Amino acid sequence: MSSAIPLNVGIARSAGTATVDADTAKRVLLAEPRGYCAGVDRAVETVEKALEKHGAPIYVRKEIVHNRHVVETLRERGVVFVDDTAEVPEGAVVVFSAHGVSPAVHEAAAARNLHTIDATCPLVTKVHQEAKRFARDDYDILLIGHEGHEEVEGTAGEAPEHVQLVDGPDAVDRVRVRDENKVIWLSQTTLSVDETMETVQRLRERFPSLQDPPSDDICYATQNRQVAVKAMAPECDLVIVVGSRNSSNSVRLVEVALNAGAKAAHLVDYAREVDPAWLEGVRTIGITSGASVPEILVRGVLDMLAEHGYADVQPVTTANETLVFALPRELRTTRR
């Protein structure tokens, strides 16, 4: 959706410099950073390069990233999304999603002679390596994450005899360990930082010798997007998060916005899902997007808001991201 109404995208400024005047015109605060992270960019490009190299159909186990628009666009280009490698014809090309898979999935693919391309985010792979390392040392591993999420299933599958899922602070009382001096926590990469730290605090109250992961498991992009939302939320009558409902990091951004002081917050995939009733009496709207959201969807929301008088767009910058991950070895050529 395009608009003839020009957007006034102001000079980027640091968080905390904005002031609210009750008599000011309608405005949008645009979070920076937002949208694609390095792992998502790598995963989507992996599928695109696989299509170029092998031609359609290319099979992808689960959704390559949790975004409706991305999945639908790739499906139109000949990508077939499946829930299990058993659905992939023997000998075909299958891409593993950015969320990672367990060793059992790799074994099942090998048994069917599938040509596998692994698009697992390197930061997820890091957590897999941590799980294997501490399992070898016979630790109880408390994996903080959401039950049923593909990333959690893949990480837990690296050491199923050692990993216990802890799905938030309320699950802490159910945790049982063999040796309170050999316990470590790891986490899903896309969680709310604040809720994760609350869970860790509760775990540490039960297990004082609980060890931290060697480095942060919640990824840089998840943290950066939450920090940006926290910076602008107190000034916002409304925060709109562009993202899909099955995207953990996008859902967390809605929660973070509300907890940080936004009067209302909503999650939308597309501009057409923005309810005009949300805008009644609203002067300041915050906009951000999840780590699997292409910028074109954010632009669609900005165009729609401009049509309703929100043409003044003021970036709120809290970090600059430059990280790029290499493609899987079999697809490496000059990056686009």
mmCIF file of N, CA and C in Angstrom, residues 80-181:
data_model
loop_
_atom_site.group_PDB
_atom_site.id
_atom_site.type_symbol
_atom_site.label_atom_id
_atom_site.label_comp_id
_atom_site.label_asym_id
_atom_site.label_seq_id
_atom_site.Cartn_x
_atom_site.Cartn_y
_atom_site.Cartn_z
ATOM 1 N N VAL A 80 8.340 -25.373 -0.612
ATOM 2 C CA VAL A 80 7.326 -26.219 0.023
ATOM 3 C C VAL A 80 7.689 -26.355 1.499
ATOM 4 N N PHE A 81 6.808 -25.897 2.361
ATOM 5 C CA PHE A 81 7.046 -25.975 3.804
ATOM 6 C C PHE A 81 6.393 -27.234 4.356
ATOM 7 N N VAL A 82 7.169 -28.001 5.129
ATOM 8 C CA VAL A 82 6.679 -29.262 5.684
ATOM 9 C C VAL A 82 6.919 -29.272 7.186
ATOM 10 N N ASP A 83 6.148 -30.084 7.882
ATOM 11 C CA ASP A 83 6.318 -30.205 9.330
ATOM 12 C C ASP A 83 7.358 -31.242 9.709
ATOM 13 N N ASP A 84 7.622 -32.180 8.797
ATOM 14 C CA ASP A 84 8.519 -33.285 9.130
ATOM 15 C C ASP A 84 9.288 -33.701 7.889
ATOM 16 N N THR A 85 10.521 -34.151 8.082
ATOM 17 C CA THR A 85 11.325 -34.586 6.934
ATOM 18 C C THR A 85 10.719 -35.792 6.235
ATOM 19 N N ALA A 86 9.838 -36.531 6.910
ATOM 20 C CA ALA A 86 9.172 -37.677 6.280
ATOM 21 C C ALA A 86 8.303 -37.243 5.102
ATOM 22 N N GLU A 87 7.936 -35.965 5.057
ATOM 23 C CA GLU A 87 7.107 -35.444 3.970
ATOM 24 C C GLU A 87 7.936 -35.037 2.756
ATOM 25 N N VAL A 88 9.260 -35.091 2.869
ATOM 26 C CA VAL A 88 10.140 -34.668 1.783
ATOM 27 C C VAL A 88 10.500 -35.882 0.934
ATOM 28 N N PRO A 89 10.360 -35.801 -0.390
ATOM 29 C CA PRO A 89 10.735 -36.934 -1.243
ATOM 30 C C PRO A 89 12.199 -37.317 -1.053
ATOM 31 N N GLU A 90 12.478 -38.600 -1.105
ATOM 32 C CA GLU A 90 13.855 -39.061 -0.925
ATOM 33 C C GLU A 90 14.773 -38.404 -1.947
ATOM 34 N N GLY A 91 15.933 -37.965 -1.467
ATOM 35 C CA GLY A 91 16.929 -37.359 -2.334
ATOM 36 C C GLY A 91 16.723 -35.884 -2.626
ATOM 37 N N ALA A 92 15.634 -35.290 -2.110
ATOM 38 C CA ALA A 92 15.341 -33.885 -2.394
ATOM 39 C C ALA A 92 16.169 -32.957 -1.502
ATOM 40 N N VAL A 93 16.112 -31.666 -1.820
ATOM 41 C CA VAL A 93 16.805 -30.642 -1.038
ATOM 42 C C VAL A 93 15.869 -30.140 0.057
ATOM 43 N N VAL A 94 16.357 -30.126 1.297
ATOM 44 C CA VAL A 94 15.567 -29.603 2.410
ATOM 45 C C VAL A 94 16.420 -28.624 3.214
ATOM 46 N N VAL A 95 15.820 -27.503 3.559
ATOM 47 C CA VAL A 95 16.489 -26.484 4.369
ATOM 48 C C VAL A 95 15.934 -26.553 5.783
ATOM 49 N N PHE A 96 16.830 -26.559 6.763
ATOM 50 C CA PHE A 96 16.409 -26.486 8.164
ATOM 51 C C PHE A 96 16.278 -25.013 8.554
ATOM 52 N N SER A 97 15.232 -24.697 9.296
ATOM 53 C CA SER A 97 14.894 -23.303 9.573
ATOM 54 C C SER A 97 15.894 -22.639 10.511
ATOM 55 N N ALA A 98 15.727 -21.325 10.667
ATOM 56 C CA ALA A 98 16.618 -20.537 11.522
ATOM 57 C C ALA A 98 16.560 -20.960 12.975
ATOM 58 N N HIS A 99 15.496 -21.674 13.367
ATOM 59 C CA HIS A 99 15.293 -22.017 14.776
ATOM 60 C C HIS A 99 16.089 -23.238 15.216
ATOM 61 N N GLY A 100 16.691 -23.962 14.256
ATOM 62 C CA GLY A 100 17.513 -25.114 14.607
ATOM 63 C C GLY A 100 16.718 -26.396 14.738
ATOM 64 N N VAL A 101 17.414 -27.512 14.663
ATOM 65 C CA VAL A 101 16.791 -28.830 14.794
ATOM 66 C C VAL A 101 17.649 -29.703 15.701
ATOM 67 N N SER A 102 17.051 -30.769 16.182
ATOM 68 C CA SER A 102 17.754 -31.708 17.054
ATOM 69 C C SER A 102 18.580 -32.689 16.230
ATOM 70 N N PRO A 103 19.517 -33.397 16.861
ATOM 71 C CA PRO A 103 20.265 -34.435 16.147
ATOM 72 C C PRO A 103 19.356 -35.489 15.529
ATOM 73 N N ALA A 104 18.226 -35.778 16.172
ATOM 74 C CA ALA A 104 17.305 -36.786 15.638
ATOM 75 C C ALA A 104 16.769 -36.373 14.270
ATOM 76 N N VAL A 105 16.556 -35.090 14.066
ATOM 77 C CA VAL A 105 16.066 -34.605 12.773
ATOM 78 C C VAL A 105 17.156 -34.754 11.713
ATOM 79 N N HIS A 106 18.392 -34.428 12.066
ATOM 80 C CA HIS A 106 19.505 -34.639 11.134
ATOM 81 C C HIS A 106 19.604 -36.111 10.739
ATOM 82 N N GLU A 107 19.463 -36.994 11.708
ATOM 83 C CA GLU A 107 19.555 -38.433 11.441
ATOM 84 C C GLU A 107 18.423 -38.900 10.539
ATOM 85 N N ALA A 108 17.217 -38.397 10.776
ATOM 86 C CA ALA A 108 16.074 -38.787 9.946
ATOM 87 C C ALA A 108 16.259 -38.318 8.508
ATOM 88 N N ALA A 109 16.827 -37.137 8.335
ATOM 89 C CA ALA A 109 17.074 -36.619 6.990
ATOM 90 C C ALA A 109 18.134 -37.447 6.275
ATOM 91 N N ALA A 110 19.174 -37.827 6.998
ATOM 92 C CA ALA A 110 20.229 -38.649 6.401
ATOM 93 C C ALA A 110 19.692 -40.008 5.984
ATOM 94 N N ALA A 111 18.798 -40.567 6.788
ATOM 95 C CA ALA A 111 18.226 -41.881 6.480
ATOM 96 C C ALA A 111 17.408 -41.852 5.194
ATOM 97 N N ARG A 112 16.878 -40.690 4.844
ATOM 98 C CA ARG A 112 16.093 -40.551 3.611
ATOM 99 C C ARG A 112 16.936 -39.989 2.465
ATOM 100 N N ASN A 113 18.247 -39.912 2.678
ATOM 101 C CA ASN A 113 19.166 -39.439 1.645
ATOM 102 C C ASN A 113 18.810 -38.029 1.170
ATOM 103 N N LEU A 114 18.377 -37.190 2.105
ATOM 104 C CA LEU A 114 18.032 -35.820 1.753
ATOM 105 C C LEU A 114 19.285 -34.956 1.694
ATOM 106 N N HIS A 115 19.287 -34.022 0.762
ATOM 107 C CA HIS A 115 20.370 -33.044 0.684
ATOM 108 C C HIS A 115 19.993 -31.897 1.610
ATOM 109 N N THR A 116 20.650 -31.795 2.753
ATOM 110 C CA THR A 116 20.254 -30.817 3.768
ATOM 111 C C THR A 116 21.105 -29.553 3.692
ATOM 112 N N ILE A 117 20.447 -28.431 3.892
ATOM 113 C CA ILE A 117 21.102 -27.133 4.015
ATOM 114 C C ILE A 117 20.635 -26.553 5.342
ATOM 115 N N ASP A 118 21.573 -26.260 6.212
ATOM 116 C CA ASP A 118 21.229 -25.855 7.576
ATOM 117 C C ASP A 118 21.261 -24.328 7.707
ATOM 118 N N ALA A 119 20.072 -23.738 7.864
ATOM 119 C CA ALA A 119 19.967 -22.284 8.017
ATOM 120 C C ALA A 119 19.823 -21.867 9.475
ATOM 121 N N THR A 120 20.171 -22.761 10.393
ATOM 122 C CA THR A 120 20.090 -22.424 11.819
ATOM 123 C C THR A 120 20.886 -21.159 12.119
ATOM 124 N N CYS A 121 20.276 -20.245 12.856
ATOM 125 C CA CYS A 121 20.989 -19.033 13.262
ATOM 126 C C CYS A 121 22.228 -19.416 14.066
ATOM 127 N N PRO A 122 23.381 -18.838 13.767
ATOM 128 C CA PRO A 122 24.592 -19.160 14.536
ATOM 129 C C PRO A 122 24.444 -18.917 16.037
ATOM 130 N N LEU A 123 23.591 -17.989 16.435
ATOM 131 C CA LEU A 123 23.402 -17.743 17.867
ATOM 132 C C LEU A 123 22.582 -18.848 18.521
ATOM 133 N N VAL A 124 21.718 -19.491 17.739
ATOM 134 C CA VAL A 124 21.015 -20.681 18.235
ATOM 135 C C VAL A 124 21.989 -21.851 18.313
ATOM 136 N N THR A 125 22.832 -21.985 17.295
ATOM 137 C CA THR A 125 23.846 -23.041 17.311
ATOM 138 C C THR A 125 24.734 -22.918 18.543
ATOM 139 N N LYS A 126 25.042 -21.690 18.942
ATOM 140 C CA LYS A 126 25.842 -21.469 20.152
ATOM 141 C C LYS A 126 25.176 -22.099 21.374
ATOM 142 N N VAL A 127 23.868 -21.939 21.498
ATOM 143 C CA VAL A 127 23.153 -22.527 22.634
ATOM 144 C C VAL A 127 23.181 -24.053 22.540
ATOM 145 N N HIS A 128 23.058 -24.599 21.328
ATOM 146 C CA HIS A 128 23.177 -26.050 21.139
ATOM 147 C C HIS A 128 24.531 -26.543 21.642
ATOM 148 N N GLN A 129 25.572 -25.815 21.288
ATOM 149 C CA GLN A 129 26.915 -26.229 21.708
ATOM 150 C C GLN A 129 27.059 -26.170 23.224
ATOM 151 N N GLU A 130 26.457 -25.164 23.838
ATOM 152 C CA GLU A 130 26.491 -25.073 25.298
ATOM 153 C C GLU A 130 25.772 -26.259 25.928
ATOM 154 N N ALA A 131 24.623 -26.627 25.376
ATOM 155 C CA ALA A 131 23.874 -27.763 25.919
ATOM 156 C C ALA A 131 24.701 -29.039 25.842
ATOM 157 N N LYS A 132 25.357 -29.258 24.707
ATOM 158 C CA LYS A 132 26.185 -30.465 24.562
ATOM 159 C C LYS A 132 27.366 -30.446 25.531
ATOM 160 N N ARG A 133 27.981 -29.291 25.660
ATOM 161 C CA ARG A 133 29.153 -29.176 26.542
ATOM 162 C C ARG A 133 28.788 -29.502 27.989
ATOM 163 N N PHE A 134 27.711 -28.913 28.498
ATOM 164 C CA PHE A 134 27.373 -29.116 29.905
ATOM 165 C C PHE A 134 26.738 -30.483 30.144
ATOM 166 N N ALA A 135 26.146 -31.060 29.114
ATOM 167 C CA ALA A 135 25.663 -32.435 29.243
ATOM 168 C C ALA A 135 26.839 -33.395 29.370
ATOM 169 N N ARG A 136 27.904 -33.138 28.605
ATOM 170 C CA ARG A 136 29.100 -33.979 28.714
ATOM 171 C C ARG A 136 29.683 -33.922 30.119
ATOM 172 N N ASP A 137 29.545 -32.754 30.758
ATOM 173 C CA ASP A 137 30.054 -32.596 32.126
ATOM 174 C C ASP A 137 29.023 -33.002 33.175
ATOM 175 N N ASP A 138 27.925 -33.610 32.716
ATOM 176 C CA ASP A 138 26.887 -34.180 33.581
ATOM 177 C C ASP A 138 26.178 -33.134 34.442
ATOM 178 N N TYR A 139 25.928 -31.970 33.871
ATOM 179 C CA TYR A 139 25.130 -30.942 34.543
ATOM 180 C C TYR A 139 23.639 -31.182 34.298
ATOM 181 N N ASP A 140 22.816 -30.723 35.224
ATOM 182 C CA ASP A 140 21.405 -30.529 34.933
ATOM 183 C C ASP A 140 21.279 -29.172 34.253
ATOM 184 N N ILE A 141 20.648 -29.157 33.086
ATOM 185 C CA ILE A 141 20.529 -27.944 32.280
ATOM 186 C C ILE A 141 19.086 -27.464 32.348
ATOM 187 N N LEU A 142 18.893 -26.274 32.880
ATOM 188 C CA LEU A 142 17.561 -25.686 32.987
ATOM 189 C C LEU A 142 17.388 -24.724 31.815
ATOM 190 N N LEU A 143 16.597 -25.151 30.844
ATOM 191 C CA LEU A 143 16.411 -24.395 29.607
ATOM 192 C C LEU A 143 15.167 -23.517 29.737
ATOM 193 N N ILE A 144 15.378 -22.224 29.830
ATOM 194 C CA ILE A 144 14.268 -21.281 29.946
ATOM 195 C C ILE A 144 13.732 -20.998 28.545
ATOM 196 N N GLY A 145 12.456 -21.279 28.345
ATOM 197 C CA GLY A 145 11.874 -21.095 27.018
ATOM 198 C C GLY A 145 10.419 -21.485 26.997
ATOM 199 N N HIS A 146 9.827 -21.390 25.816
ATOM 200 C CA HIS A 146 8.403 -21.659 25.659
ATOM 201 C C HIS A 146 8.180 -23.067 25.115
ATOM 202 N N GLU A 147 7.375 -23.821 25.821
ATOM 203 C CA GLU A 147 7.090 -25.198 25.421
ATOM 204 C C GLU A 147 6.500 -25.233 24.012
ATOM 205 N N GLY A 148 7.020 -26.140 23.186
ATOM 206 C CA GLY A 148 6.521 -26.295 21.832
ATOM 207 C C GLY A 148 7.207 -25.433 20.795
ATOM 208 N N HIS A 149 8.009 -24.469 21.215
ATOM 209 C CA HIS A 149 8.723 -23.634 20.250
ATOM 210 C C HIS A 149 9.815 -24.463 19.589
ATOM 211 N N GLU A 150 9.969 -24.306 18.275
ATOM 212 C CA GLU A 150 10.936 -25.134 17.544
ATOM 213 C C GLU A 150 12.361 -24.986 18.064
ATOM 214 N N GLU A 151 12.725 -23.788 18.456
ATOM 215 C CA GLU A 151 14.084 -23.585 18.960
ATOM 216 C C GLU A 151 14.315 -24.390 20.233
ATOM 217 N N VAL A 152 13.351 -24.372 21.123
ATOM 218 C CA VAL A 152 13.462 -25.122 22.377
ATOM 219 C C VAL A 152 13.551 -26.616 22.096
ATOM 220 N N GLU A 153 12.740 -27.105 21.171
ATOM 221 C CA GLU A 153 12.775 -28.530 20.835
ATOM 222 C C GLU A 153 14.135 -28.930 20.288
ATOM 223 N N GLY A 154 14.723 -28.076 19.445
ATOM 224 C CA GLY A 154 16.034 -28.385 18.892
ATOM 225 C C GLY A 154 17.123 -28.393 19.943
ATOM 226 N N THR A 155 17.122 -27.397 20.818
ATOM 227 C CA THR A 155 18.145 -27.327 21.868
ATOM 228 C C THR A 155 18.005 -28.482 22.845
ATOM 229 N N ALA A 156 16.788 -28.743 23.297
ATOM 230 C CA ALA A 156 16.566 -29.846 24.242
ATOM 231 C C ALA A 156 16.959 -31.180 23.630
ATOM 232 N N GLY A 157 16.788 -31.304 22.317
ATOM 233 C CA GLY A 157 17.125 -32.547 21.645
ATOM 234 C C GLY A 157 18.605 -32.849 21.607
ATOM 235 N N GLU A 158 19.442 -31.858 21.899
ATOM 236 C CA GLU A 158 20.888 -32.089 21.946
ATOM 237 C C GLU A 158 21.284 -32.905 23.169
ATOM 238 N N ALA A 159 20.488 -32.822 24.233
ATOM 239 C CA ALA A 159 20.829 -33.522 25.482
ATOM 240 C C ALA A 159 19.555 -33.811 26.270
ATOM 241 N N PRO A 160 18.668 -34.628 25.714
ATOM 242 C CA PRO A 160 17.348 -34.816 26.336
ATOM 243 C C PRO A 160 17.392 -35.375 27.749
ATOM 244 N N GLU A 161 18.448 -36.102 28.097
ATOM 245 C CA GLU A 161 18.536 -36.675 29.443
ATOM 246 C C GLU A 161 18.973 -35.649 30.484
ATOM 247 N N HIS A 162 19.461 -34.508 30.021
ATOM 248 C CA HIS A 162 19.995 -33.502 30.948
ATOM 249 C C HIS A 162 19.182 -32.207 30.986
ATOM 250 N N VAL A 163 18.340 -31.990 29.985
ATOM 251 C CA VAL A 163 17.642 -30.712 29.855
ATOM 252 C C VAL A 163 16.248 -30.784 30.467
ATOM 253 N N GLN A 164 15.928 -29.763 31.271
ATOM 254 C CA GLN A 164 14.562 -29.552 31.751
ATOM 255 C C GLN A 164 14.089 -28.201 31.239
ATOM 256 N N LEU A 165 12.883 -28.161 30.696
ATOM 257 C CA LEU A 165 12.317 -26.898 30.242
ATOM 258 C C LEU A 165 11.718 -26.142 31.421
ATOM 259 N N VAL A 166 12.027 -24.860 31.497
ATOM 260 C CA VAL A 166 11.449 -23.980 32.519
ATOM 261 C C VAL A 166 10.708 -22.871 31.778
ATOM 262 N N ASP A 167 9.395 -22.994 31.712
ATOM 263 C CA ASP A 167 8.575 -22.082 30.913
ATOM 264 C C ASP A 167 8.081 -20.924 31.773
ATOM 265 N N GLY A 168 9.013 -20.070 32.194
ATOM 266 C CA GLY A 168 8.662 -18.882 32.957
ATOM 267 C C GLY A 168 8.788 -19.058 34.459
ATOM 268 N N PRO A 169 8.659 -17.963 35.204
ATOM 269 C CA PRO A 169 8.865 -17.991 36.661
ATOM 270 C C PRO A 169 7.959 -18.972 37.397
ATOM 271 N N ASP A 170 6.737 -19.132 36.914
ATOM 272 C CA ASP A 170 5.790 -20.000 37.619
ATOM 273 C C ASP A 170 6.159 -21.478 37.539
ATOM 274 N N ALA A 171 7.076 -21.819 36.626
ATOM 275 C CA ALA A 171 7.477 -23.220 36.475
ATOM 276 C C ALA A 171 8.642 -23.596 37.378
ATOM 277 N N VAL A 172 9.210 -22.623 38.071
ATOM 278 C CA VAL A 172 10.432 -22.872 38.847
ATOM 279 C C VAL A 172 10.209 -23.897 39.952
ATOM 280 N N ASP A 173 9.087 -23.843 40.614
ATOM 281 C CA ASP A 173 8.846 -24.740 41.753
ATOM 282 C C ASP A 173 8.780 -26.203 41.340
ATOM 283 N N ARG A 174 8.575 -26.476 40.052
ATOM 284 C CA ARG A 174 8.478 -27.863 39.583
ATOM 285 C C ARG A 174 9.830 -28.455 39.198
ATOM 286 N N VAL A 175 10.871 -27.653 39.219
ATOM 287 C CA VAL A 175 12.192 -28.118 38.795
ATOM 288 C C VAL A 175 12.793 -29.047 39.847
ATOM 289 N N ARG A 176 13.364 -30.146 39.383
ATOM 290 C CA ARG A 176 14.079 -31.084 40.250
ATOM 291 C C ARG A 176 15.457 -31.333 39.650
ATOM 292 N N VAL A 177 16.495 -31.302 40.483
ATOM 293 C CA VAL A 177 17.853 -31.542 40.003
ATOM 294 C C VAL A 177 18.508 -32.633 40.836
ATOM 295 N N ARG A 178 19.550 -33.231 40.259
ATOM 296 C CA ARG A 178 20.250 -34.318 40.957
ATOM 297 C C ARG A 178 21.285 -33.778 41.933
ATOM 298 N N ASP A 179 21.993 -32.730 41.521
ATOM 299 C CA ASP A 179 23.072 -32.168 42.337
ATOM 300 C C ASP A 179 22.989 -30.650 42.235
ATOM 301 N N GLU A 180 22.653 -29.988 43.330
ATOM 302 C CA GLU A 180 22.450 -28.539 43.301
ATOM 303 C C GLU A 180 23.730 -27.770 42.995
ATOM 304 N N ASN A 181 24.866 -28.441 43.034
ATOM 305 C CA ASN A 181 26.138 -27.794 42.714
ATOM 306 C C ASN A 181 26.529 -27.956 41.247
#
